[in-house]
Short mmCIF file of C-alpha atoms and ligand atoms in Angstrom, two decimals:
data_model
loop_
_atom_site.label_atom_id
_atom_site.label_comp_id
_atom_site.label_asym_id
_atom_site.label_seq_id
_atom_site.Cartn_x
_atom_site.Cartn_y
_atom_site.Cartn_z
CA UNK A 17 0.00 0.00 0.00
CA UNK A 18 2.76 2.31 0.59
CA UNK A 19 3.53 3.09 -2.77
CA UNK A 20 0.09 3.49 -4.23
CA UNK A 21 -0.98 5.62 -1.66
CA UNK A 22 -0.32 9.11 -0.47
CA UNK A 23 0.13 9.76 3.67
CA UNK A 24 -2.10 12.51 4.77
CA UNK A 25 1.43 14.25 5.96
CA UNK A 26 2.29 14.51 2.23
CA UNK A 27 -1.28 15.78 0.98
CA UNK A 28 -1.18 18.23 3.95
CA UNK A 29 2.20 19.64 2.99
CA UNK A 30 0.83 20.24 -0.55
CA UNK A 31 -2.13 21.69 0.83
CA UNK A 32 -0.64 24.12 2.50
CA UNK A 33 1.49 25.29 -0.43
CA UNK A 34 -0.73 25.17 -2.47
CA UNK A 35 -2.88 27.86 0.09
CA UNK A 36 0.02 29.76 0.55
CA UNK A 37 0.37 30.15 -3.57
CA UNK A 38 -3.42 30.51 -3.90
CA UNK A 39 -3.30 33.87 -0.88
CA UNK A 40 0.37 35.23 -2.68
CA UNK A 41 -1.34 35.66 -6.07
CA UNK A 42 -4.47 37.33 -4.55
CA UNK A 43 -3.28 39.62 -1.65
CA UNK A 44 0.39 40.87 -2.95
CA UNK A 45 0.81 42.02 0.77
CA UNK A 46 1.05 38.23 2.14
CA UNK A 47 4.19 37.58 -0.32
CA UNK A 48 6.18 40.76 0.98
CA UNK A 49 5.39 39.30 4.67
CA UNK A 50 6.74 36.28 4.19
CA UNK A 51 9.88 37.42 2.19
CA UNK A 52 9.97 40.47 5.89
CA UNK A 53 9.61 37.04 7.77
CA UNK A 54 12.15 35.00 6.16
CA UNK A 55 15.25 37.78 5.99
CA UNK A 56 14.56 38.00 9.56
CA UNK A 57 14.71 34.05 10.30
CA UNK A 58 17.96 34.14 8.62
CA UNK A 59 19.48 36.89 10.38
CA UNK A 60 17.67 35.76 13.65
CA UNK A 61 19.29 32.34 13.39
CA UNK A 62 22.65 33.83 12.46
CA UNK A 63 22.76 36.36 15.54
CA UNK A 64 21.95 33.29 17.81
CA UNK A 65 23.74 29.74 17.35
CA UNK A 66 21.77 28.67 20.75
CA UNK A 67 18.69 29.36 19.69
CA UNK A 68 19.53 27.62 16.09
CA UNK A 69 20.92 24.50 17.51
CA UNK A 70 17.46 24.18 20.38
CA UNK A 71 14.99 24.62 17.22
CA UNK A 72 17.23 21.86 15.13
CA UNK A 73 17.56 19.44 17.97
CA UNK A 74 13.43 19.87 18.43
CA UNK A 75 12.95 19.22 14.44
CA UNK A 76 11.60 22.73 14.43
CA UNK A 77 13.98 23.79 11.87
CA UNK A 78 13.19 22.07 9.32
CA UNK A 79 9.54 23.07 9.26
CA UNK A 80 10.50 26.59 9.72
CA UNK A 81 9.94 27.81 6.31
CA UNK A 82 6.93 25.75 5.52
CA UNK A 83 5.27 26.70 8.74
CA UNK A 84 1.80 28.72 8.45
CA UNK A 85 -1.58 28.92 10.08
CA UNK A 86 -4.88 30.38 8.31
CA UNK A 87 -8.27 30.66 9.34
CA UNK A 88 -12.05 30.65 8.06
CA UNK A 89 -15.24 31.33 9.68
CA UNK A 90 -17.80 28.73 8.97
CA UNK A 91 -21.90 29.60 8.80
CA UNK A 92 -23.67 25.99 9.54
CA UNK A 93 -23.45 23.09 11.75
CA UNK A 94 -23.23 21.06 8.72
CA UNK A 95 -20.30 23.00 6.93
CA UNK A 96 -18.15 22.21 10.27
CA UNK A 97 -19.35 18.44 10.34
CA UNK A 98 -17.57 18.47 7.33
CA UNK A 99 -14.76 20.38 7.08
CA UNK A 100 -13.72 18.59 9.88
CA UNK A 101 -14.15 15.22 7.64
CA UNK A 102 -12.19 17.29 5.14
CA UNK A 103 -8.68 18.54 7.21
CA UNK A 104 -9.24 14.22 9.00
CA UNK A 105 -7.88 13.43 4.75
CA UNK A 106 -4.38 15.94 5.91
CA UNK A 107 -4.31 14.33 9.23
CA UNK A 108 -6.13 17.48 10.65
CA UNK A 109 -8.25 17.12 13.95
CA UNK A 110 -9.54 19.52 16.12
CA UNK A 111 -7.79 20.89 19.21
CA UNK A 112 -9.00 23.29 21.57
CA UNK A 113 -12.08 25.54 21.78
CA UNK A 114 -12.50 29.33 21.86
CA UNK A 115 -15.19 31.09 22.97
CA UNK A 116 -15.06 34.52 21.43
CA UNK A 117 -18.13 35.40 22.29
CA UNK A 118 -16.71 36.84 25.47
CA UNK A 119 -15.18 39.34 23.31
CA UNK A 120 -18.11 40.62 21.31
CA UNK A 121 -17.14 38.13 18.63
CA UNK A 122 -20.21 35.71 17.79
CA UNK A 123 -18.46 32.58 16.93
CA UNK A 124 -16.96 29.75 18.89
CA UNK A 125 -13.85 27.83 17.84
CA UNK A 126 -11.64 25.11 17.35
CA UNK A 127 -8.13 24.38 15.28
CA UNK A 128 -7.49 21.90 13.06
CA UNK A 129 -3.65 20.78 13.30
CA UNK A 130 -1.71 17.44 13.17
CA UNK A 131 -1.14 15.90 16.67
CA UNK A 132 1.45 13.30 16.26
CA UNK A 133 4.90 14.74 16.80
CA UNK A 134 6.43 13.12 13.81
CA UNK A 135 3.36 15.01 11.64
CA UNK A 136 4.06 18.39 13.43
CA UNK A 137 7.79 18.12 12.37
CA UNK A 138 6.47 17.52 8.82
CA UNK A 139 4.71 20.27 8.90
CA UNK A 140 2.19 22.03 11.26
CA UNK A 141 -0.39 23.58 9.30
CA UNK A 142 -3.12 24.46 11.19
CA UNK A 143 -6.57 26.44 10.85
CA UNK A 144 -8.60 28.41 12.84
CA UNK A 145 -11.91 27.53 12.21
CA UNK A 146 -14.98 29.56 13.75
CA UNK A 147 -18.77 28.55 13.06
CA UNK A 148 -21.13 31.88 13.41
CA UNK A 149 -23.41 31.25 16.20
CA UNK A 150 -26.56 33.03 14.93
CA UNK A 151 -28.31 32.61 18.10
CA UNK A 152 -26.29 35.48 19.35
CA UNK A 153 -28.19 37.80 16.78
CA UNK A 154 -31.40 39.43 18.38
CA UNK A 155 -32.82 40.35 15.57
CA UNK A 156 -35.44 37.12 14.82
CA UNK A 157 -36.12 38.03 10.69
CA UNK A 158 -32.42 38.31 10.13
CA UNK A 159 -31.45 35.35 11.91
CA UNK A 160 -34.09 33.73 9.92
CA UNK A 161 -33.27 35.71 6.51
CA UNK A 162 -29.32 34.57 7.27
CA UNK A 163 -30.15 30.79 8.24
CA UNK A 164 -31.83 30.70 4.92
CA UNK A 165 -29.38 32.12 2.77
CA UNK A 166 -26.93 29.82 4.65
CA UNK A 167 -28.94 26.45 4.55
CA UNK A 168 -29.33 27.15 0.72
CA UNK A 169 -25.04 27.14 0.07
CA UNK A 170 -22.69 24.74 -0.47
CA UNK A 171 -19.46 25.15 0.45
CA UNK A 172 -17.57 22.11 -0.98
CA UNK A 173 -17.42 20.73 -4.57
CA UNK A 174 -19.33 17.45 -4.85
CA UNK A 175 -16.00 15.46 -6.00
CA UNK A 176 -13.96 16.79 -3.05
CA UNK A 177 -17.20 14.81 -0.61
CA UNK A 178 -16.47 11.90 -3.45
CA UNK A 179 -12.85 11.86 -2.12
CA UNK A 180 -13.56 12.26 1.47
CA UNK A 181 -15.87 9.20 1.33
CA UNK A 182 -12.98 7.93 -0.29
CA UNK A 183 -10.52 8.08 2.27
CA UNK A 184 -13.24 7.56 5.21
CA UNK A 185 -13.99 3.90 3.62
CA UNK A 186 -10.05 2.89 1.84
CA UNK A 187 -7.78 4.45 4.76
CA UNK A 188 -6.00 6.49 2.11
CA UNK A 189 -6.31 8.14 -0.78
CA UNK A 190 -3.76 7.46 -4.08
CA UNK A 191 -1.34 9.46 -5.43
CA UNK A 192 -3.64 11.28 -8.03
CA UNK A 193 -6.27 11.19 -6.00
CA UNK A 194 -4.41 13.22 -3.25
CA UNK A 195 -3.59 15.79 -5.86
CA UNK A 196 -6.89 16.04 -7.20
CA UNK A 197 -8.65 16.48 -3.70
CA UNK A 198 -5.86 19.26 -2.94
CA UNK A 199 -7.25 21.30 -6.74
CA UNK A 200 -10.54 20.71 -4.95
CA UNK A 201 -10.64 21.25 -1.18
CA UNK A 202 -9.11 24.95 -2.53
CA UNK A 203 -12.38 25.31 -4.08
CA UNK A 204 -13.79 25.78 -0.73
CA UNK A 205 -11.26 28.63 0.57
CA UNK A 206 -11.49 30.91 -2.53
CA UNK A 207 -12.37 34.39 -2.60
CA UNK A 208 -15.44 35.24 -4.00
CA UNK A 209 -15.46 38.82 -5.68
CA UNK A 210 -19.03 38.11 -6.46
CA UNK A 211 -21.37 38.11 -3.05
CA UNK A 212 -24.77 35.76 -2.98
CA UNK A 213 -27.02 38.48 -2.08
CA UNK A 214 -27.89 42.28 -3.07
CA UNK A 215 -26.08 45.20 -1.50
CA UNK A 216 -28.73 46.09 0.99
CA UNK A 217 -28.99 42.56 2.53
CA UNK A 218 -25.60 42.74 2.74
CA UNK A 219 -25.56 46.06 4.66
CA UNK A 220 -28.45 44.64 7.11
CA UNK A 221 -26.02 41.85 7.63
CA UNK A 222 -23.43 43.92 8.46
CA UNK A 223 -25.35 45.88 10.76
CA UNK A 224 -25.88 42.93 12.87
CA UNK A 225 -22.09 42.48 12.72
CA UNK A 226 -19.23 42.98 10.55
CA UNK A 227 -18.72 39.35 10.43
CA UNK A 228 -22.21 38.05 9.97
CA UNK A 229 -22.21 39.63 6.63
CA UNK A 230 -18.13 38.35 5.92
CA UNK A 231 -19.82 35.04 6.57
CA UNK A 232 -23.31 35.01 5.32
CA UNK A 233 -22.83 37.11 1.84
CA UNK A 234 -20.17 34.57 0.13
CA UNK A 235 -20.28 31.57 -1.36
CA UNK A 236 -17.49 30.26 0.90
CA UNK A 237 -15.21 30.45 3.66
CA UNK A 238 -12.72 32.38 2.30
CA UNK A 239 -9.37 32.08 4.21
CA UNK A 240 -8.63 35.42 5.50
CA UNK A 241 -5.15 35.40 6.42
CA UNK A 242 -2.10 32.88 6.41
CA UNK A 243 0.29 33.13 9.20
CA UNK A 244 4.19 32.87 9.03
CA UNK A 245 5.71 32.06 12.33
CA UNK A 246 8.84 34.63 12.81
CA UNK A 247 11.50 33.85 15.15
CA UNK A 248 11.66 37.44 16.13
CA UNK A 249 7.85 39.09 15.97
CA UNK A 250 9.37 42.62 17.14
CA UNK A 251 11.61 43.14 14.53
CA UNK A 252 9.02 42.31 12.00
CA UNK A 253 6.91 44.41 13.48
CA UNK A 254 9.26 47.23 13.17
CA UNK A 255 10.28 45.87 9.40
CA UNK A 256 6.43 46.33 8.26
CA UNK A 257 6.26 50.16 7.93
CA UNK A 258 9.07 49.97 5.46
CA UNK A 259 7.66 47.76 3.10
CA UNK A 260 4.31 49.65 2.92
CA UNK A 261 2.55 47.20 5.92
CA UNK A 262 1.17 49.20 8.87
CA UNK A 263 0.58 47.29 11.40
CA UNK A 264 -1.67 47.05 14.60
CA UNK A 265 -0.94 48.80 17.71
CA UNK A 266 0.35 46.64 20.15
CA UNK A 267 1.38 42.45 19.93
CA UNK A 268 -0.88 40.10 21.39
CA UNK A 269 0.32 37.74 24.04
CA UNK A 270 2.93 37.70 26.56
CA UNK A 271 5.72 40.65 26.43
CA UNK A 272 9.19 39.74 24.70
CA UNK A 273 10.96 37.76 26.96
CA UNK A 274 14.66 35.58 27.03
CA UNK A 275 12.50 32.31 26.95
CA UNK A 276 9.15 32.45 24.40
CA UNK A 277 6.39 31.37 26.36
CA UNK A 278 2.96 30.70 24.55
CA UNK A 279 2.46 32.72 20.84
CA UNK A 280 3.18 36.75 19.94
CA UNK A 281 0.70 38.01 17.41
CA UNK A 282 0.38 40.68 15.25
CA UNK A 283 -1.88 41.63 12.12
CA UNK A 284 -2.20 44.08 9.95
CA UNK A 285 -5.47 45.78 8.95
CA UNK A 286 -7.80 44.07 6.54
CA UNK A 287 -8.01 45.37 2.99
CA UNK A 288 -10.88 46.83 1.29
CA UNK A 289 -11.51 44.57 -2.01
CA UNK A 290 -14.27 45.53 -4.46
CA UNK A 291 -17.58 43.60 -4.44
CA UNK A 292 -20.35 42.35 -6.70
CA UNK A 293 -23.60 42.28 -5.54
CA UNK A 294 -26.51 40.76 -7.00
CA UNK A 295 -28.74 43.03 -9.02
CA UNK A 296 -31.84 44.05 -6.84
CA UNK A 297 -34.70 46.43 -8.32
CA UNK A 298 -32.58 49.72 -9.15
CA UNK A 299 -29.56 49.44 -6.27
CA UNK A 300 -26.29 49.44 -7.55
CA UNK A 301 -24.29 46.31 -7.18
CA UNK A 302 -20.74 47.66 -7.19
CA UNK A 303 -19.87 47.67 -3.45
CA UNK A 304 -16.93 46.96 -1.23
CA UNK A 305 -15.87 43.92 1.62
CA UNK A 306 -13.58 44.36 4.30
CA UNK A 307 -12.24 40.30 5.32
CA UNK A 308 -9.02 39.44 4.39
CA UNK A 309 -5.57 40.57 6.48
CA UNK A 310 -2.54 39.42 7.09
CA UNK A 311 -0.56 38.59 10.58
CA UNK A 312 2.79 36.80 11.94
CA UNK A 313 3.53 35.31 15.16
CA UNK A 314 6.08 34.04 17.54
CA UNK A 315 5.69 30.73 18.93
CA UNK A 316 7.18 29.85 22.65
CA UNK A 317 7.03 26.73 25.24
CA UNK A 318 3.79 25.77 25.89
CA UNK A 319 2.78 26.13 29.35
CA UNK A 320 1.32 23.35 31.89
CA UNK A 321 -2.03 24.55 33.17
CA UNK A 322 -0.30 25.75 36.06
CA UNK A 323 1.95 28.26 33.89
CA UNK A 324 -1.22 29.19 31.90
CA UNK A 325 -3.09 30.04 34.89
CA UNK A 326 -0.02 32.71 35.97
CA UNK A 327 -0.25 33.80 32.08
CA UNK A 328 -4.14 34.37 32.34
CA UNK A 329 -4.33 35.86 35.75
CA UNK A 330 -0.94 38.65 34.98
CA UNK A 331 -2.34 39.36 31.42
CA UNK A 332 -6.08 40.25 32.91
CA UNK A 333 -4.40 42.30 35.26
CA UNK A 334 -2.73 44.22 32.54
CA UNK A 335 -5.60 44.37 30.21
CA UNK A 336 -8.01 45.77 33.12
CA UNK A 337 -6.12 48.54 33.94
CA UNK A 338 -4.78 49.60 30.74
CA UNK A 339 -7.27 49.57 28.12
CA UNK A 340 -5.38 50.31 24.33
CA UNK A 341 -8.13 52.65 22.05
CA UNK A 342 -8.60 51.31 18.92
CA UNK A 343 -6.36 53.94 17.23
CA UNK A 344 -3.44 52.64 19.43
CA UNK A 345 -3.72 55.28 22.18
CA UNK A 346 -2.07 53.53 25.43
CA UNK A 347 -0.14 51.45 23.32
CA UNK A 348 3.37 52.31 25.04
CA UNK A 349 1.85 52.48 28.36
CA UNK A 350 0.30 48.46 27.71
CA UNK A 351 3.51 47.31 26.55
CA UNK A 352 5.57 48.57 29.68
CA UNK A 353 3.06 47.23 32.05
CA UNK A 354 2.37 44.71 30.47
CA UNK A 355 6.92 43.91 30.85
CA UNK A 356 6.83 44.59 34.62
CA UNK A 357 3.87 42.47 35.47
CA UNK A 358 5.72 39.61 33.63
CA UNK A 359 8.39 40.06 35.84
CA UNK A 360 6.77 37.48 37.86
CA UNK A 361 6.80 35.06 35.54
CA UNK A 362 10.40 32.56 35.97
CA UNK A 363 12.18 33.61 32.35
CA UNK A 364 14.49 30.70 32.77
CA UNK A 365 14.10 27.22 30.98
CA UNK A 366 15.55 25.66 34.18
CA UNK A 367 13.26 27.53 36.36
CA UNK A 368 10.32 27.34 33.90
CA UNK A 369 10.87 23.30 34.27
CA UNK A 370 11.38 22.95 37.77
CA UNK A 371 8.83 25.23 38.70
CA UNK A 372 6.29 22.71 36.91
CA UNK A 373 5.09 26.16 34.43
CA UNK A 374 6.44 24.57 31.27
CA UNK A 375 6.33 21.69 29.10
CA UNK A 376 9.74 20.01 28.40
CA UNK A 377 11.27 16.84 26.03
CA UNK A 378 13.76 15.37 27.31
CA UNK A 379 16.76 13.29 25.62
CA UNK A 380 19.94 11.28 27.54
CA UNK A 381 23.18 12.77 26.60
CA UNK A 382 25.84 10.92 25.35
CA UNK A 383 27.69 12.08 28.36
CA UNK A 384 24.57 10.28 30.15
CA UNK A 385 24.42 7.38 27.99
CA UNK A 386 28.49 7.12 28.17
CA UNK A 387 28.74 7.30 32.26
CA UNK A 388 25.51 5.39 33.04
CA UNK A 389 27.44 2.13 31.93
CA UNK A 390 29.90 2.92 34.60
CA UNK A 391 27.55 2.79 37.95
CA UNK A 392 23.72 3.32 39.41
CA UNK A 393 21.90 6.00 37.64
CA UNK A 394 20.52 8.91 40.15
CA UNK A 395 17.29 8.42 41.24
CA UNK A 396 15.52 11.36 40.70
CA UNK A 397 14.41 13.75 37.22
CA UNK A 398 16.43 17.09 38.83
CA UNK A 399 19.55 15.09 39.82
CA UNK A 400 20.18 12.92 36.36
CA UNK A 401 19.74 16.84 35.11
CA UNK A 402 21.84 18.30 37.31
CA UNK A 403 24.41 15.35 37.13
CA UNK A 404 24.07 15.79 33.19
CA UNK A 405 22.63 12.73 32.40
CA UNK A 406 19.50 14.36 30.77
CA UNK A 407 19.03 17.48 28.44
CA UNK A 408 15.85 19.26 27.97
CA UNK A 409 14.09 21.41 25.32
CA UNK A 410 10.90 23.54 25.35
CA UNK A 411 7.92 22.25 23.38
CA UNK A 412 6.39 24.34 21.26
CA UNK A 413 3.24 25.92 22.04
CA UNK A 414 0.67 24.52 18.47
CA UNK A 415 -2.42 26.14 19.78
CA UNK A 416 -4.24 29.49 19.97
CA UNK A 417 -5.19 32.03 22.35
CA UNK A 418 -8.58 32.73 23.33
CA UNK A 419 -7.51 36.52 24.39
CA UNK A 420 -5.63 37.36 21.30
CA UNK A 421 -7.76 35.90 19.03
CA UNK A 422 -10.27 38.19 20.33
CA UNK A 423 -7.85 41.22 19.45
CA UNK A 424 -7.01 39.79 15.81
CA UNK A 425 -10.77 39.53 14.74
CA UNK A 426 -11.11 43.17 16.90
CA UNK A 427 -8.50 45.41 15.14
CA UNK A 428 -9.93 43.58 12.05
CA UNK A 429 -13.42 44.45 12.51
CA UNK A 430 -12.93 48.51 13.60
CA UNK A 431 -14.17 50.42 16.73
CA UNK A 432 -17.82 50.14 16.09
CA UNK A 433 -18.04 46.43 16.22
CA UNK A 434 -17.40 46.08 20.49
CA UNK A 435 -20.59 44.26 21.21
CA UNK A 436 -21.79 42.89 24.33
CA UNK A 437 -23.31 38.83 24.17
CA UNK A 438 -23.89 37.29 27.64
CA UNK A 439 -21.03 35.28 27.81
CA UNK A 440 -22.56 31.92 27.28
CA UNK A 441 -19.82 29.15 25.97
CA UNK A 442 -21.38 26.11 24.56
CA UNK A 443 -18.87 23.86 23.93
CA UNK A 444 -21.32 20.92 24.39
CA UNK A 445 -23.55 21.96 21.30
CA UNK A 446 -20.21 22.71 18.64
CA UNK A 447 -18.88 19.32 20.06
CA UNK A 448 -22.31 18.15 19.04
CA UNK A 449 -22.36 20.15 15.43
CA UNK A 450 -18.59 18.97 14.67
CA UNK A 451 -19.37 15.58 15.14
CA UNK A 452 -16.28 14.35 17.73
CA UNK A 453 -15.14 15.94 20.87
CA UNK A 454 -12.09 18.60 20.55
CA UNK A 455 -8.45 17.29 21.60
CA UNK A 456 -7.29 18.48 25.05
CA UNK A 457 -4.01 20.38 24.14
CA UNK A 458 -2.71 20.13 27.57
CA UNK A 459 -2.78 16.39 27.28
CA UNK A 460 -1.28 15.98 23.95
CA UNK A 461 1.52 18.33 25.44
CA UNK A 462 1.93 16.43 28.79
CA UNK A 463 1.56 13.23 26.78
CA UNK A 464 4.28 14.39 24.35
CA UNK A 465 6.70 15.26 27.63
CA UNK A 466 6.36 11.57 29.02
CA UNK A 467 6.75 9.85 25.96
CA UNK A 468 10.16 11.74 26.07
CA UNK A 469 10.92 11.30 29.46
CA UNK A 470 10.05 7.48 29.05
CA UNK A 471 12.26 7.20 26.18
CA UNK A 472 15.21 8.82 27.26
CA UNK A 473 15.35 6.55 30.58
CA UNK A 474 14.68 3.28 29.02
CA UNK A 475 17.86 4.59 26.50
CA UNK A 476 19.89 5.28 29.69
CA UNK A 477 18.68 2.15 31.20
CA UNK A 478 19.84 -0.09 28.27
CA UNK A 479 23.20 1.54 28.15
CA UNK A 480 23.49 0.58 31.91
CA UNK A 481 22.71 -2.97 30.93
CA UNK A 482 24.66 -3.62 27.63
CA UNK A 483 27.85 -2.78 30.21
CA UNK A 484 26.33 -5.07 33.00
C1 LIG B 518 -9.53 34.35 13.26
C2 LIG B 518 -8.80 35.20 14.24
C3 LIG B 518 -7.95 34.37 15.19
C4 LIG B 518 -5.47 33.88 15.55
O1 LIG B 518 -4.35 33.72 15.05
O2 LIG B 518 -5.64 33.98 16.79
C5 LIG B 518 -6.63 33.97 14.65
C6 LIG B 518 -10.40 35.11 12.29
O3 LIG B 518 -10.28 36.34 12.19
O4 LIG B 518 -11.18 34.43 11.60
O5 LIG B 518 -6.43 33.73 13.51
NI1 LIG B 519 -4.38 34.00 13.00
#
C-alpha cells in the first residue's frame, strides 16, 4: 500500500502550499510578509547559534519555512461536520475551543492541526476555524433571513465529498487522488469577488455584525489570512512600515521575553476589495468587503495549566487597567506594564521546568548514555539533570489564544463592532455540530513530555545494561 498511496502528511504539505500560492497571487501584501519574515529568520538564526541549535535538535527547523496557520469562519453546523471530515484526509483534527463570544465576537472555535509529533515536524499547518453562532443575533427576521441564505449554500465541490468518502472507507487516498482532492478542497477557501445576495442585505447583515455579513454574503469560507511564524515578531513588526505594511498597535500575548512562552501576534489591517452584488430592483451592485488581512507570530514553550493560569491571571491584570483605544492610544503604556507584570513570571528554561510552568522533552546525553554504563543512575528527574545525564528542550506551544484571538478579529473588525453577548460558551452543542469531541491540548503536550521522558530513561537504562 505504501507506494500506491499518499500519507495525509504529504497531501497536507501540498495543501498548504498550495494555500500559501493561492493567498500570494491574490493579496500581494502576504508575499512581501513572508519574504519580511524570512530575511529575519535568517538573520535571527545567524545572531543566535543557541537558539539555532534548540529549534534543530526539536525538528523545528526544518519546518520553519513551511510553517503557516490560516483561518475561516464557517456559517452551519453542517459546513463544520464536514470540514472537519475534510482537514481528518491531511491528518487534521480539532484541538482546543474558543469562545469569542466573550469578546463581542459571535463565533466559537476550534483548530485543526496534526497531533502526532512526527506530523508536526512535517509540517504544522493548522486552521482556525470559527462557526457563526446566529443565536447570538437578536434580531429574529435576520437570523431567519441569514439561516436561509446559509442552509441554501454549499461550500464544498461534490468530488472533493467523493474523495472524502474515499478516504473515510479505503484508509487512504492514491497518489492522483491526493492531488486532485488538494485542486478541490481549494475550491472551498477561494475568494469570492461576487457576493450571494444584493447590496442592501448585505448592509443589514453587516449591521448585525461585521462578520455576519463576511460570513453570510459569500459563497465560501474564504481564508482570511495565512500566518508565518517569525523567530523574532518585534523586529518584524518594526520591518512592516518599510515595506508599505502598517501594522496594529500593540502584539498580542505575553511581552518579549529571554524564553518564548505561549504565541506573539500581530496583524495588519484588513483590505478593502471591491464587491459584486446581485442586481436588486434599481440598487447598484458595485460595493466593497472588508475580510481578508494578514498577521505573523512568535511561537514559545507551551505552558502546563499551572503556567497558563499565571499567564491568564498577569495578562487580565494588565488588560483591566490599561485599556489600548482602537487607534493605538495607550499602546506604550500596555507594553511597559504589560513587561513589569511579567516580571513574575520565571524567564528561565531551568526555572520554567522545575517550577512545573512549562512543558519540556527530554533526551539522555551521550555524556549520560556514556557514564551510566559505569555505575547506578541517580534516582531522581532534577539530579540525572543536574548530574548531566539528561538534556531538555521547550515544546512548542501549536495552539491558539482565546484573548488574542479576540484582538485579531477586533482590530480587524474597527471600533464600532465592540458588542456585548452574555457570555454563554457552549462547547457541548459545537462538540455536538462537529461531530467528535475537541483534543485536550494540555494532554497531547503532557503526553508528548512523558513519551520523552520514558524514552530517554529506558535509553539510559539499556546503556546501563549492555555494560552489565
Ligand atoms: C480568526 C482570528 C484568530 C489567531 O491567530 O488567533 C486567529 C479570524 O479572524 O477568523 O487567527
Ligand atoms: Ni491568526
Amino acid at each position: 500500500m505504501a507506494g500506491r498511496h499518499a500519507n495525509s502528511d504529504d497531501i497536507r504539505d501540498l495543501f498548504s502550499q498550495a494555500m500559501s500560492d493561492m493567498y500570494r497571487a491574490e493579496v500581494p501584501q502576504y508575499g512581501t510578509l513572508l519574504e519580511l519574515v524570512a530575511e529575519v529568520n535568517a538573520e535571527t538564526l545567524r545572531n543566535s547559534p543557541k537558539l539555532c541549535a534548540s529549534l534543530e535538535q526539536s525538528g523545528e527547523l526544518d519546518r520553519l519555512s513551511v510553517e503557516r496557520h490560516g483561518a475561516i469562519r464557517l456559517g452551519t453546523a453542517r459546513e463544520l461536520f464536514d470540514i472537519r471530515r475534510l482537514f481528518a484526509v491531511m491528518g487534521m483534527h480539532p484541538v482546543g475551543y474558543y469562545d469569542l463570544s466573550v469578546a463581542g465576537v459571535p463565533v466559537h472555535s476550534t483548530a485543526f492541526r496534526p497531533i502526532a509529533e512526527e506530523a508536526l515536524r512535517r509540517n504544522p499547518f493548522r486552521v482556525f476555524t470559527s462557526l457563526l453562532r446566529l443565536e447570538l443575533i437578536e434580531d429574529s427576521a435576520l437570523r431567519a433571513e441569514a439561516a436561509s441564505i446559509l442552509a441554501a449554500r454549499r461550500i464544498f465541490t461534490p468530488r472533493v465529498l467523493d474523495f472524502v468518502r474515499v478516504f473515510e472507507t479505503e484508509g487512504a487516498l492514491t497518489h492522483s487522488e491526493a492531488e486532485a482532492f488538494v485542486r478541490e478542497a481549494l475550491e472551498t477557501f477561494r475568494w469570492h469577488s461576487e457576493a450571494t445576495v444584493d447590496l442592501s442585505a448585505y448592509r443589514k447583515l453587516h449591521r448585525a455584525h461585521r462578520l455576519v455579513a463576511d460570513i453570510v454574503s459569500f459563497k465560501g469560507p474564504h481564508i482570511n489570512h495565512l500566518t508565518p511564524r517569525a523567530l523574532d515578531i518585534d523586529a518584524v513588526q518594526a520591518g512592516m512600515p518599510g515595506r508599505g505594511i502598517v501594522p496594529k498597535a500593540v502584539i498580542e500575548g505575553p511581552p518579549r521575553r529571554q524564553c518564548p512562552v505561549l504565541l506573539r501576534q500581530t496583524s495588519f489591517k484588513a483590505l478593502e476589495e471591491p464587491i459584486i452584488f446581485r442586481r436588486c430592483a434599481d440598487e447598484t451592485t458595485a460595493g466593497t468587503h472588508t475580510a481578508r488581512f494578514g498577521e505573523i507570530e512568535q511561537r514559545g514553550v507551551a505552558l502546563t495549566a499551572k503556567g497558563r493560569c499565571l499567564y491568564d491571571q498577569l495578562l487580565a491584570s494588565v488588560r483591566r487597567d490599561v485599556q489600548i483605544g482602537a487607534a493605538g492610544s495607550n499602546a506604550s503604556s500596555y507594553e511597559t506594564d504589560l513587561l513589569e507584570r511579567f516580571s513574575s513570571f520565571p524567564d528561565d528554561w531551568a526555572q520554567l521546568r522545575s517550577r512545573g510552568r512549562a512543558f519540556f522533552r527530554y533526551s539522555a546525553t551521550a555524556a549520560g548514555l556514556a557514564s551510566g554504563r559505569r555505575g547506578a543512575l541517580p534516582p531522581t528527574l532534577d539530579e540525572l539533570i543536574e548530574k548531566g545525564f539528561l538534556q531538555f528542550e521547550p515544546i512548542v506551544y501549536e495552539d491558539f489564544l482565546p484573548v488574542s484571538a479576540a484582538g485579531i478579529f477586533q482590530s480587524n473588525l474597527g471600533t464600532e463592532e465592540q458588542r456585548n453577548y452574555e457570555a454563554q460558551s457552549n462547547r457541548a452543542q459545537f462538540e455536538l455540530d462537529l461531530g467528535v469531541a475537541v483534543c485536550d491540548e494540555l494532554e497531547l503536550y503532557a503526553r508528548a513530555e512523558k513519551t520523552s521522558l520514558v524514552g530517554a530513561l529506558k535509553q539510559l537504562e539499556s546503556a546501563k545494561t549492555a555494560s552489565a
